[in-house]
Short mmCIF file of C-alpha atoms and ligand atoms in Angstrom, two decimals:
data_model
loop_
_atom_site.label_atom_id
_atom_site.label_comp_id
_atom_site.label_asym_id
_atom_site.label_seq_id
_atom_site.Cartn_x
_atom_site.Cartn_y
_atom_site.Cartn_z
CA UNK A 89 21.82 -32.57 -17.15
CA UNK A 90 24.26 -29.93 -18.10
CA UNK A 91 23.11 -26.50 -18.66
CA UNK A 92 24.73 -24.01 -20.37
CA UNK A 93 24.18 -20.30 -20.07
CA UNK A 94 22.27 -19.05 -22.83
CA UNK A 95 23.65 -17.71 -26.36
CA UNK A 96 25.24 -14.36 -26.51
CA UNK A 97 25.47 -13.99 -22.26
CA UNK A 98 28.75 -13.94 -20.97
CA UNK A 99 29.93 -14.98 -17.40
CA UNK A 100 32.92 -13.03 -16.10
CA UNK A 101 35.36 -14.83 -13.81
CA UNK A 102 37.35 -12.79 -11.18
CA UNK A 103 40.34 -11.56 -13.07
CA UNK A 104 38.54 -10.42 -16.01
CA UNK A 105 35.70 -8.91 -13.22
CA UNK A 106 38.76 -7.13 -11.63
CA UNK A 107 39.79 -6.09 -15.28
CA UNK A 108 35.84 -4.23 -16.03
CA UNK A 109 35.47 -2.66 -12.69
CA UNK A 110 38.98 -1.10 -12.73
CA UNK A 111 38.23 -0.04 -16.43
CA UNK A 112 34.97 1.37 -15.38
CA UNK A 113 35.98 3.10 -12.43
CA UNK A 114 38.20 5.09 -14.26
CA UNK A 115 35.16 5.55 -16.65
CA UNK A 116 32.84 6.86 -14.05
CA UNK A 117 35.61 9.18 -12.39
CA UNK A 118 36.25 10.68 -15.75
CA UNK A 119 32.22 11.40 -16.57
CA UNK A 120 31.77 12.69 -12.55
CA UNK A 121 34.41 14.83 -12.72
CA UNK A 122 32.78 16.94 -15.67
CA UNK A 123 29.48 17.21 -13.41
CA UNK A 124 27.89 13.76 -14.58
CA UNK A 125 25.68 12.35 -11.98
CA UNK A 126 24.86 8.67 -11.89
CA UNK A 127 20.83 7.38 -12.56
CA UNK A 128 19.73 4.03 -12.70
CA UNK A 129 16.73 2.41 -14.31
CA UNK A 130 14.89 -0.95 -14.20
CA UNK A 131 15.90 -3.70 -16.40
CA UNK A 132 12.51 -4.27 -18.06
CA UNK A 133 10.19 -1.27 -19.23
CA UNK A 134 6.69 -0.86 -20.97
CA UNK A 135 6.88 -1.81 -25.01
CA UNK A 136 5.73 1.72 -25.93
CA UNK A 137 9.04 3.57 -24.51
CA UNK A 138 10.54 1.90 -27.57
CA UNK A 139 7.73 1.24 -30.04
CA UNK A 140 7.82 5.37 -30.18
CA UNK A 141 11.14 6.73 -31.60
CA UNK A 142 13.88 3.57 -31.74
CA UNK A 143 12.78 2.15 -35.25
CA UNK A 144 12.34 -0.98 -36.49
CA UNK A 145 15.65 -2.33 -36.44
CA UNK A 146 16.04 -1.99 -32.57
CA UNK A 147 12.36 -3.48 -31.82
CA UNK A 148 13.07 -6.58 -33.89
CA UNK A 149 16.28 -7.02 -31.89
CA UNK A 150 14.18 -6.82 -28.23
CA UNK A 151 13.31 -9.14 -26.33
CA UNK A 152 9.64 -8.64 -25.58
CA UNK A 153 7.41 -10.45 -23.54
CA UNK A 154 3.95 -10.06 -21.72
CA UNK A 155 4.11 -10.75 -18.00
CA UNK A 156 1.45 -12.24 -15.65
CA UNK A 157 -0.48 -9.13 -15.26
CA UNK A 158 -0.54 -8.85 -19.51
CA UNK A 159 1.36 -6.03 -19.73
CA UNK A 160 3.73 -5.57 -22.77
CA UNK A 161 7.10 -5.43 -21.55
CA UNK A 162 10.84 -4.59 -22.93
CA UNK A 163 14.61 -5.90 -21.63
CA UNK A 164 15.56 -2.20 -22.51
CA UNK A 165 17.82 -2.64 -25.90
CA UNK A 166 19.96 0.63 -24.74
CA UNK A 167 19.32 3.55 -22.15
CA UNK A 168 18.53 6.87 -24.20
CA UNK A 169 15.11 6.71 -24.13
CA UNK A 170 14.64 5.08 -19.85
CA UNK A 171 16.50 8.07 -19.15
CA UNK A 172 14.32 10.17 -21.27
CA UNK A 173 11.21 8.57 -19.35
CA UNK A 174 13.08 9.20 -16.15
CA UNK A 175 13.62 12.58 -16.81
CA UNK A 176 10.37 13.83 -17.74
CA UNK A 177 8.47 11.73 -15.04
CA UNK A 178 11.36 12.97 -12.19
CA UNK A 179 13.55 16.04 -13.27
CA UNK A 180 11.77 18.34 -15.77
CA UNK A 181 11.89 21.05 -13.16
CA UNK A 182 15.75 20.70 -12.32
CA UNK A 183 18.33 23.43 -13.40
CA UNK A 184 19.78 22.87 -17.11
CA UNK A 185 22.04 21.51 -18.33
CA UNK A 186 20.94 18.27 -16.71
CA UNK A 187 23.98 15.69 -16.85
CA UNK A 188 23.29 12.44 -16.23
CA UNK A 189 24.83 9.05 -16.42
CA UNK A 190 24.54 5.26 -16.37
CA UNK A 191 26.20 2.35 -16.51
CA UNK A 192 23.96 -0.68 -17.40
CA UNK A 193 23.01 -3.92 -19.17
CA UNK A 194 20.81 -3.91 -22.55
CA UNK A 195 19.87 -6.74 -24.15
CA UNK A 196 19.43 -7.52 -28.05
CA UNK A 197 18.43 -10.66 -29.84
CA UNK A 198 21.43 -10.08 -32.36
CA UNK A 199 23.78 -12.89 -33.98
CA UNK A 200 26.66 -13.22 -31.75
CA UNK A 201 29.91 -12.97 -32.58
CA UNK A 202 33.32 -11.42 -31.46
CA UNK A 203 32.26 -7.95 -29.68
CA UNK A 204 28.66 -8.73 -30.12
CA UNK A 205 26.56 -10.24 -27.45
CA UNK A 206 22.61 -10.44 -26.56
CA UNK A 207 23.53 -8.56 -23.07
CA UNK A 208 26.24 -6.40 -23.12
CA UNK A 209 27.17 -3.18 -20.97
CA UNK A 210 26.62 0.31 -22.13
CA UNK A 211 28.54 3.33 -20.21
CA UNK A 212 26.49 6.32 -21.27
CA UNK A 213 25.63 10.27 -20.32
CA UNK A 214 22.66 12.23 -21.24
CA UNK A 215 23.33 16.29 -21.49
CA UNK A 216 19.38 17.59 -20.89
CA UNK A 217 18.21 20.48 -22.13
CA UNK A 218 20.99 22.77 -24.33
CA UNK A 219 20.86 22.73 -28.25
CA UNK A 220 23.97 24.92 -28.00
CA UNK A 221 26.82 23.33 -30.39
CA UNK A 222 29.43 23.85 -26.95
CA UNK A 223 26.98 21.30 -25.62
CA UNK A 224 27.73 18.84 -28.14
CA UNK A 225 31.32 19.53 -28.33
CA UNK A 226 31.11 18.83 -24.51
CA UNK A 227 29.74 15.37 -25.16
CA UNK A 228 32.08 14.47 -27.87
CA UNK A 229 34.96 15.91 -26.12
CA UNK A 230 33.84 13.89 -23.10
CA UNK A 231 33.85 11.11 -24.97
CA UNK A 232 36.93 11.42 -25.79
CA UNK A 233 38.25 12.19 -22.69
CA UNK A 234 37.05 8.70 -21.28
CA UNK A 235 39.00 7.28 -23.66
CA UNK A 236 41.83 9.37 -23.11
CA UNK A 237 41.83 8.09 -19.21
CA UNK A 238 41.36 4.30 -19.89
CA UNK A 239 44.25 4.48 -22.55
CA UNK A 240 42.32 3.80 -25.68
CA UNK A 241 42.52 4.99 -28.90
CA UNK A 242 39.33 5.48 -30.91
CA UNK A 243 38.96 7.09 -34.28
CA UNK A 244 35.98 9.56 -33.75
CA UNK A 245 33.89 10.16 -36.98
CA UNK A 246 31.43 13.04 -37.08
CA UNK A 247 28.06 13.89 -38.85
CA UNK A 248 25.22 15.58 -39.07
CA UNK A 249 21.47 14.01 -40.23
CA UNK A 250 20.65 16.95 -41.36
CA UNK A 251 22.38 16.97 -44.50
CA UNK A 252 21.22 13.33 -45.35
CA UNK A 253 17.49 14.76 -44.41
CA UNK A 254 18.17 17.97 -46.85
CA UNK A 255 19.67 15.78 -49.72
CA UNK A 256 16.29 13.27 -49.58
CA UNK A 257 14.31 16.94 -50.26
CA UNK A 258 10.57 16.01 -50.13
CA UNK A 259 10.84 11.96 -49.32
CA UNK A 260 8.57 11.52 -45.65
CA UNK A 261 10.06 11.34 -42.89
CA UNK A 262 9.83 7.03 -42.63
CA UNK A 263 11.28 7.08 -46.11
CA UNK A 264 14.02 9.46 -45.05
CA UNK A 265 14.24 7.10 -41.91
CA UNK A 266 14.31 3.82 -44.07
CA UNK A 267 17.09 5.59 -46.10
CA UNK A 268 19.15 6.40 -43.23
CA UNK A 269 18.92 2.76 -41.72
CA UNK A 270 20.38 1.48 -44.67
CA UNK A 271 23.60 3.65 -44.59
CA UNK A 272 23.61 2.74 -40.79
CA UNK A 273 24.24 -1.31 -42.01
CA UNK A 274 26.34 0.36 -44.94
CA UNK A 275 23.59 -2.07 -47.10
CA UNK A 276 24.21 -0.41 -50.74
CA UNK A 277 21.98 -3.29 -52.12
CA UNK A 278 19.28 -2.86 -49.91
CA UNK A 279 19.24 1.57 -50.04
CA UNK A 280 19.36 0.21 -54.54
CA UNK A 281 16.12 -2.03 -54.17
CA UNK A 282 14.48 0.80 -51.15
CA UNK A 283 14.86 3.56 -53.69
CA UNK A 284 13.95 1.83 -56.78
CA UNK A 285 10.78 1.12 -54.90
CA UNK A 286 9.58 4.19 -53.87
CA UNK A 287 10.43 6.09 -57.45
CA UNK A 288 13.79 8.14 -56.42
CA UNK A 289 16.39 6.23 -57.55
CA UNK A 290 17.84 9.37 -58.78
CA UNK A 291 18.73 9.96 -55.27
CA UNK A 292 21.44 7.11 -55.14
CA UNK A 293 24.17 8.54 -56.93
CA UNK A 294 23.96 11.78 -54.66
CA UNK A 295 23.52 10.27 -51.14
CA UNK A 296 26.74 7.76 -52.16
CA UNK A 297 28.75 11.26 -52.96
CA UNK A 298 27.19 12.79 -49.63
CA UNK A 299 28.03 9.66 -47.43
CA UNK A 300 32.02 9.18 -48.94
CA UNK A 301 32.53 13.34 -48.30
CA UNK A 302 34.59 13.71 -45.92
CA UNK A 303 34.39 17.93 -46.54
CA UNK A 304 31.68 20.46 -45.31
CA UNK A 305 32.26 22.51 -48.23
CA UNK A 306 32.08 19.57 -50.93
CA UNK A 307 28.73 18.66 -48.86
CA UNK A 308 27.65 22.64 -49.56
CA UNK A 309 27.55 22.12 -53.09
CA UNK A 310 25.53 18.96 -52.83
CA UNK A 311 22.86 19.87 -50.69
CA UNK A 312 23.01 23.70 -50.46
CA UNK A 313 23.84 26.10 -47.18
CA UNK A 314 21.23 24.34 -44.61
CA UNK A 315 21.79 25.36 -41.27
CA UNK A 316 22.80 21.50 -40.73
CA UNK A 317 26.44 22.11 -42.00
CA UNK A 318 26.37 25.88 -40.74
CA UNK A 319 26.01 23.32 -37.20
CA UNK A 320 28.85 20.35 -37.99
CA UNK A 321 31.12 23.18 -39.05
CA UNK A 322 31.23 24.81 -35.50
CA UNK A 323 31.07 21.80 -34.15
CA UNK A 324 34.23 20.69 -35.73
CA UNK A 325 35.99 24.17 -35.43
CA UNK A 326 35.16 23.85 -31.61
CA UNK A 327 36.59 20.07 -31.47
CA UNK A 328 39.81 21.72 -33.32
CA UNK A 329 39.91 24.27 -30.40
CA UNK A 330 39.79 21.25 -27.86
CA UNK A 331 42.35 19.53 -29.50
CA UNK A 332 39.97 16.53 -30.44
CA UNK A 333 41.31 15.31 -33.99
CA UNK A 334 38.07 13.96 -36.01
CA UNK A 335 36.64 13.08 -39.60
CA UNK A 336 33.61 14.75 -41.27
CA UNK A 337 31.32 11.82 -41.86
CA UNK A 338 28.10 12.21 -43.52
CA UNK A 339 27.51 8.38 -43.55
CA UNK A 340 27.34 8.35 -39.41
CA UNK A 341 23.65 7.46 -39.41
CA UNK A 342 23.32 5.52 -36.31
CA UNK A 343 20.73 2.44 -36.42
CA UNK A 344 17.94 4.56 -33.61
CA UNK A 345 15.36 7.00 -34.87
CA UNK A 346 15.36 9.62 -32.35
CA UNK A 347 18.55 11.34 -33.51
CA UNK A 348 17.82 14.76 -35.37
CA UNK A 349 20.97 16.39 -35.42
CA UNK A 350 24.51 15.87 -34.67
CA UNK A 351 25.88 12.11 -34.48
CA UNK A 352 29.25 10.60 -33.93
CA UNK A 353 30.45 7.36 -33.59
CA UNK A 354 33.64 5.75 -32.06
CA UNK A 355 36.52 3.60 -33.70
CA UNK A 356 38.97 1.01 -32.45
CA UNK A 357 41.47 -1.33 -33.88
CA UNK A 358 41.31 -5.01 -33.49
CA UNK A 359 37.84 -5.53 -33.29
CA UNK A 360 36.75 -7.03 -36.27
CA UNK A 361 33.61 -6.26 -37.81
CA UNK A 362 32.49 -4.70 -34.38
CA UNK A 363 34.83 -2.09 -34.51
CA UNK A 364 32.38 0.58 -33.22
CA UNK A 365 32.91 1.43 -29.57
CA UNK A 366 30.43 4.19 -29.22
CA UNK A 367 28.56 6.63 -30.74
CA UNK A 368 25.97 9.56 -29.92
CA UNK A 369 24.40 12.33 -30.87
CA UNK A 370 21.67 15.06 -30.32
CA UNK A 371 18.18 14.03 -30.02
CA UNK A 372 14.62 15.19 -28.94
CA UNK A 373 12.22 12.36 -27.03
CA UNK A 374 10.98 14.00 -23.78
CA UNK A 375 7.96 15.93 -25.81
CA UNK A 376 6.95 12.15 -27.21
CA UNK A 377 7.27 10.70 -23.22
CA UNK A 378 4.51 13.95 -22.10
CA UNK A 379 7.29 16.21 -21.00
CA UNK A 380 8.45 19.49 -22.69
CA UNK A 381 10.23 19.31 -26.11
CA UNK A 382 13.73 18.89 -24.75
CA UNK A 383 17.11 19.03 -26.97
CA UNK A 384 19.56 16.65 -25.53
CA UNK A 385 22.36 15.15 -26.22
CA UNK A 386 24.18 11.58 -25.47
CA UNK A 387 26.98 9.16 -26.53
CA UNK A 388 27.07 5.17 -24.89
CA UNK A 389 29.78 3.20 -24.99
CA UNK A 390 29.58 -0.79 -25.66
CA UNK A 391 31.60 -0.88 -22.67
CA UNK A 392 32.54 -5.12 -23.44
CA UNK A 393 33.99 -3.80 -26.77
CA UNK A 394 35.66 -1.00 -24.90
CA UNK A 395 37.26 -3.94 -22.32
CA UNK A 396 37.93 -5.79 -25.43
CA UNK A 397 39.76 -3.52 -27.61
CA UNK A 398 42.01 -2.65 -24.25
CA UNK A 399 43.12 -6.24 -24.45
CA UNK A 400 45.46 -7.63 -21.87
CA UNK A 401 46.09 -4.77 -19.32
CA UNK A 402 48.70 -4.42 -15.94
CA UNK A 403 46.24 -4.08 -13.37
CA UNK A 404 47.53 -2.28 -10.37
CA UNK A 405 48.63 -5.26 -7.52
CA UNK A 406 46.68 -5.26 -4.88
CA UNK A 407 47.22 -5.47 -1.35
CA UNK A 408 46.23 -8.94 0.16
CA UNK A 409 47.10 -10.19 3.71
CA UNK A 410 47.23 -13.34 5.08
CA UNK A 411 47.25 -13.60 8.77
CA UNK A 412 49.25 -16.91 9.71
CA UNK A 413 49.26 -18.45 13.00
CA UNK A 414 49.89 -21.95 14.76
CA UNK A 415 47.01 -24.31 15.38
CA UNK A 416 47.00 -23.47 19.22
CA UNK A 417 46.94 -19.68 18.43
CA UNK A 418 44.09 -19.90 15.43
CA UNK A 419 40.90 -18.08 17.71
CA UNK A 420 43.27 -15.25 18.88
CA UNK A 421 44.70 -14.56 15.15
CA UNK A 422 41.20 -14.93 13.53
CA UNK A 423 39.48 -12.46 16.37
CA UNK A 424 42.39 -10.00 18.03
CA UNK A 425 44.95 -9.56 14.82
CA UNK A 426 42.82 -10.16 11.66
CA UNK A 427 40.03 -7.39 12.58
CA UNK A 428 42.86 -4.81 12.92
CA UNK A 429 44.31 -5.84 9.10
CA UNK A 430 40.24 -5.96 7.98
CA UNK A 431 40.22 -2.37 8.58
CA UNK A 432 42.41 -1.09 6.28
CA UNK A 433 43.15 -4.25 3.69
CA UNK A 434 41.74 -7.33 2.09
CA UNK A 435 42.70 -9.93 4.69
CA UNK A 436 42.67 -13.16 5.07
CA UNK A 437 42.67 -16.25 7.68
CA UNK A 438 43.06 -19.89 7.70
CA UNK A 439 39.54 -21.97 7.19
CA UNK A 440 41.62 -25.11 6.55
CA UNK A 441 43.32 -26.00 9.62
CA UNK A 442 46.12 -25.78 7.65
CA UNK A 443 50.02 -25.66 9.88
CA UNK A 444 52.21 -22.66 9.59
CA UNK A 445 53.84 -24.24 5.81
CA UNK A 446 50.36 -25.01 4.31
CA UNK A 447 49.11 -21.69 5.53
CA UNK A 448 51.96 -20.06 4.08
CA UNK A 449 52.25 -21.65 0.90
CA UNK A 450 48.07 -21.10 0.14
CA UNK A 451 49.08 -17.26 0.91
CA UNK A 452 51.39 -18.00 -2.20
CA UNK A 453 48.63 -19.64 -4.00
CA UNK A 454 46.48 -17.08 -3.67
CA UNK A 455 48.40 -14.21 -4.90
CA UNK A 456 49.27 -12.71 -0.73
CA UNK A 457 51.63 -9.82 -0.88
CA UNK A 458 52.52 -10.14 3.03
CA UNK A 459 51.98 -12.73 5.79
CA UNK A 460 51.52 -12.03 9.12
CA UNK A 461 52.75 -14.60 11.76
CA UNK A 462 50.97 -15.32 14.91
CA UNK A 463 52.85 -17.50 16.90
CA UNK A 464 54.69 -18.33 20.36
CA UNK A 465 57.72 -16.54 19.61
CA UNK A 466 55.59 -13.21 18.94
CA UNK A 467 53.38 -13.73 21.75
CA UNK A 468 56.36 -14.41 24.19
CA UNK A 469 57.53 -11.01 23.42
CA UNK A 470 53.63 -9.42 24.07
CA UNK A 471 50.50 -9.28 22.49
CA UNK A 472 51.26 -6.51 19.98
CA UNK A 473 53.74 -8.15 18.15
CA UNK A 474 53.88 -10.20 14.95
CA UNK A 475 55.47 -11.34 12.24
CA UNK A 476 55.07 -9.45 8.80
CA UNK A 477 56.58 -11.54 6.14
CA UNK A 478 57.25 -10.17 2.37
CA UNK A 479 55.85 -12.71 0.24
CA UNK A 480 57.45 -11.74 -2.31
CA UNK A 481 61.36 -11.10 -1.51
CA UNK A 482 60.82 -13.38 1.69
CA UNK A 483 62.19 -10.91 4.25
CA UNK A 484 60.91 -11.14 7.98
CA UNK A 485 60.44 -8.93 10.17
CA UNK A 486 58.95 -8.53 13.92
CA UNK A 487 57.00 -6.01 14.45
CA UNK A 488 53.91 -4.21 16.31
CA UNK A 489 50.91 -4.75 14.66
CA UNK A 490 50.73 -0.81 14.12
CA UNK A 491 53.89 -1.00 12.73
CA UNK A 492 53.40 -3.86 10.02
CA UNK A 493 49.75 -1.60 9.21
CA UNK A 494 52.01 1.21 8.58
CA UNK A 495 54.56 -0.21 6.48
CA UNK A 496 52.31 -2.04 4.36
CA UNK A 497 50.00 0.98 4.06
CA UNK A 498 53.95 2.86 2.66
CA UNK A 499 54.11 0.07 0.52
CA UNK A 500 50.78 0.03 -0.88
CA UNK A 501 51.29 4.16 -1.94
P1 LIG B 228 23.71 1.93 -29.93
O1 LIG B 228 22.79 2.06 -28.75
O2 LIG B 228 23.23 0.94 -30.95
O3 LIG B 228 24.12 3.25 -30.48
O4 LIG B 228 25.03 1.26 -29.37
C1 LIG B 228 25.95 1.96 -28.60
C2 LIG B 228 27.19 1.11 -28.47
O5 LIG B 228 26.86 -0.09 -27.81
C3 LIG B 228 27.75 0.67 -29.81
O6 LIG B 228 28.65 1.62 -30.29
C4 LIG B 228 28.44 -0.61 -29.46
O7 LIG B 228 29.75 -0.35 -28.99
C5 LIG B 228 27.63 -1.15 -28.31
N1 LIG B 228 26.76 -2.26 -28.75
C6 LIG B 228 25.62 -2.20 -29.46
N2 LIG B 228 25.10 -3.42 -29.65
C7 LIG B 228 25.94 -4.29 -29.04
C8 LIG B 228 25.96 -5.73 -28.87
N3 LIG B 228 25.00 -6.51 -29.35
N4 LIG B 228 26.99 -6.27 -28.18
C9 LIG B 228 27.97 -5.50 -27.67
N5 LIG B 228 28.00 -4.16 -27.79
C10 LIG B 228 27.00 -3.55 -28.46
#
């Protein structure tokens, strides 16, 4: 029987595993050098962590199950609200700004399709405790700055809920939340039949002028001076300062419930439909989790669409060693000269009993950048010395095995 791995998983072979983790190291050295410290959380959590604040769209995506014990459990859909839970059961008492973040699979029962998978990677940070607008300027310029380091560029789009929230006047707070999930999936047919329903169809006409502004001023005159665009407009003067270039977008409504302020989402070429790398915003969930009401602020990356949009990249080449001896000399090259190469590169021996031309033409196979002969020659002249062959101009050399560590630690610089 053949078995397939299931719908919307991905496998990742080596290359393209070499290709995420150098992508995401540069990731995590980006969000650790601004004082972001790494958290992890379990795969599955309780049901009510996301039955709370996420909204409907999110739960009907999850994959929920009861396990043997009858608890209702969660594959977390994204990482916002663990690290919420994390925070108020672990770190309430820690100095703020508390900056925190993760790297970690979610899981979605969504239609698959280019950029759009049932597990898939979000790179994230959480900034704890600051409503200040230089806090969410630090997120977005973060953000940015990821991007910046990994060679992408995204189109970064900018909004505020409040202004959606003070156009909808005295619609409750689901309606207002209904509303905003249909701008999220841009459905202008579905927000039509939503607000025909509930009496305030009168509404349409303004929230389509709201959502295609692109001006804080034009959005003034719509909705009046609410401190929501007093917010967005220091926001975007500060992002100006940075040097961050950005669109006003009042139709950012991202698909989760617990945003209240601030949102932004992330733009790249080539992606399709699933064009959206990223997005965040400013949110408050630690008061619903038991802890203290808590602003915060956050932005994930879809960090498969972020590999994706980066297409085919030059990896740096990577040292590999492949210690190469005669048949009588094997033991010795496999337990005196290999351990020394170990040490200090990825090194390799023969497990095929393979002579001196099969050895060296598997080094070839596999991609070897030097060879190292072990053989009677080098022994005759003492147990130090070796070979070190280039494999790729050819060029031989005998040498201590100090000496070939040396040069191909100059090489590798
Ligand atoms: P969200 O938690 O919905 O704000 O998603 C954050 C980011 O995760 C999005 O901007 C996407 O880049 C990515 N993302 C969301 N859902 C998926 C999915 N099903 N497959 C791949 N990436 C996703």
């Amino acid at each position: 029987m053949k078995i397939q791995r299931p719908r919307g998983t991905q496998d990742f072979l080596p290359q393209e595993m070499a290709k995420r983790r150098f992508i995401e190291n540069k990731m995590r050295k980006t969000v650790e050098s601004w004082g972001y410290q790494e958290i992890q959380t379990p795969i599955f959590e309780s049901l009510d962590l996301f039955t709370l604040r996420s909204g409907e769209t999110i739960l009907d995506q999850s994959y929920i199950f009861d396990d043997k014990g009858g608890r209702k459990l969660i594959l977390r859909p994204e990482l916002t609200e663990p690290v919420t839970r994390l925070y108020v059961e672990k770190l309430q008492a820690e100095p703020k700004p508390l900056k925190l973040y993760y790297f970690s699979n979610c899981f979605r029962y969504e239609r698959p399709q280019k950029g759009r998978f049932r597990e898939f990677w979000q790179f994230g940070v959480e900034l704890i405790g600051s409503d200040r607008p230089e806090s969410e300027v630090e997120v977005i310029a973060l953000a940015s700055s990821v991007l910046d380091t990994i060679g992408l560029k995204g189109d970064l789009h900018v909004g505020h809920l409040g202004a959606l929230r003070a156009l909808m006047g005295d619609l409750s707070d689901e309606q207002k939340n209904s509303v905003i999930r249909f701008i999220d999936k841009k459905d202008n047919e579905g927000l039509r039949t939503y607000l025909e329903e509930i009496g305030a169809t009168s509404l349409e006409e303004n929230i389509r002028a709201l959502t295609e502004s692109e001006d804080i001023k034009e959005a003034r005159e719509m909705v009046g001076d609410v401190p929501a665009l007093e917010r967005l407009e220091d926001i975007s003067d500060m992002l100006d300062i940075y040097g961050i270039s950005h669109k006003i977008d009042f139709s950012v409504a991202r698909g989760l419930e617990y945003y209240t302020g601030m949102v932004f989402e992330i733009y790249a070429e080539g992606l399709g439909t699933e064009n959206q790398i990223g997005g965040g915003g400013s949110y408050r969930l630690a008061h619903l989790f038991g802890g203290k009401d808590t602003p915060s602020t956050g932005f994930a990356f879809g960090f498969d669409r972020v590999v994706l949009a980066l297409g085919d990249i030059q990896l740096p080449q990577q040292t590999k060693v492949m210690i190469v001896s005669t048949r009588e000399l094997r033991d010795w090259a496999s337990r005196k000269v290999a351990p020394r190469f170990v040490q200090h590169f990825h090194t390799e021996v023969d497990l095929m009993s393979r002579d001196i031309n099969g050895q060296l033409s598997h080094a070839n196979a596999i991609g070897a950048t030097h060879a190292v002969i072990v053989g009677d020659k080098e022994l005759q002249k003492g147990e130090e010395f070796v070979t070190l062959k280039d494999m790729k101009t050819g060029e031989q050399e005998m040498l201590t095995i100090e000496e070939v560590i040396n040069r191909i630690r100059l090489m590798d610089i």
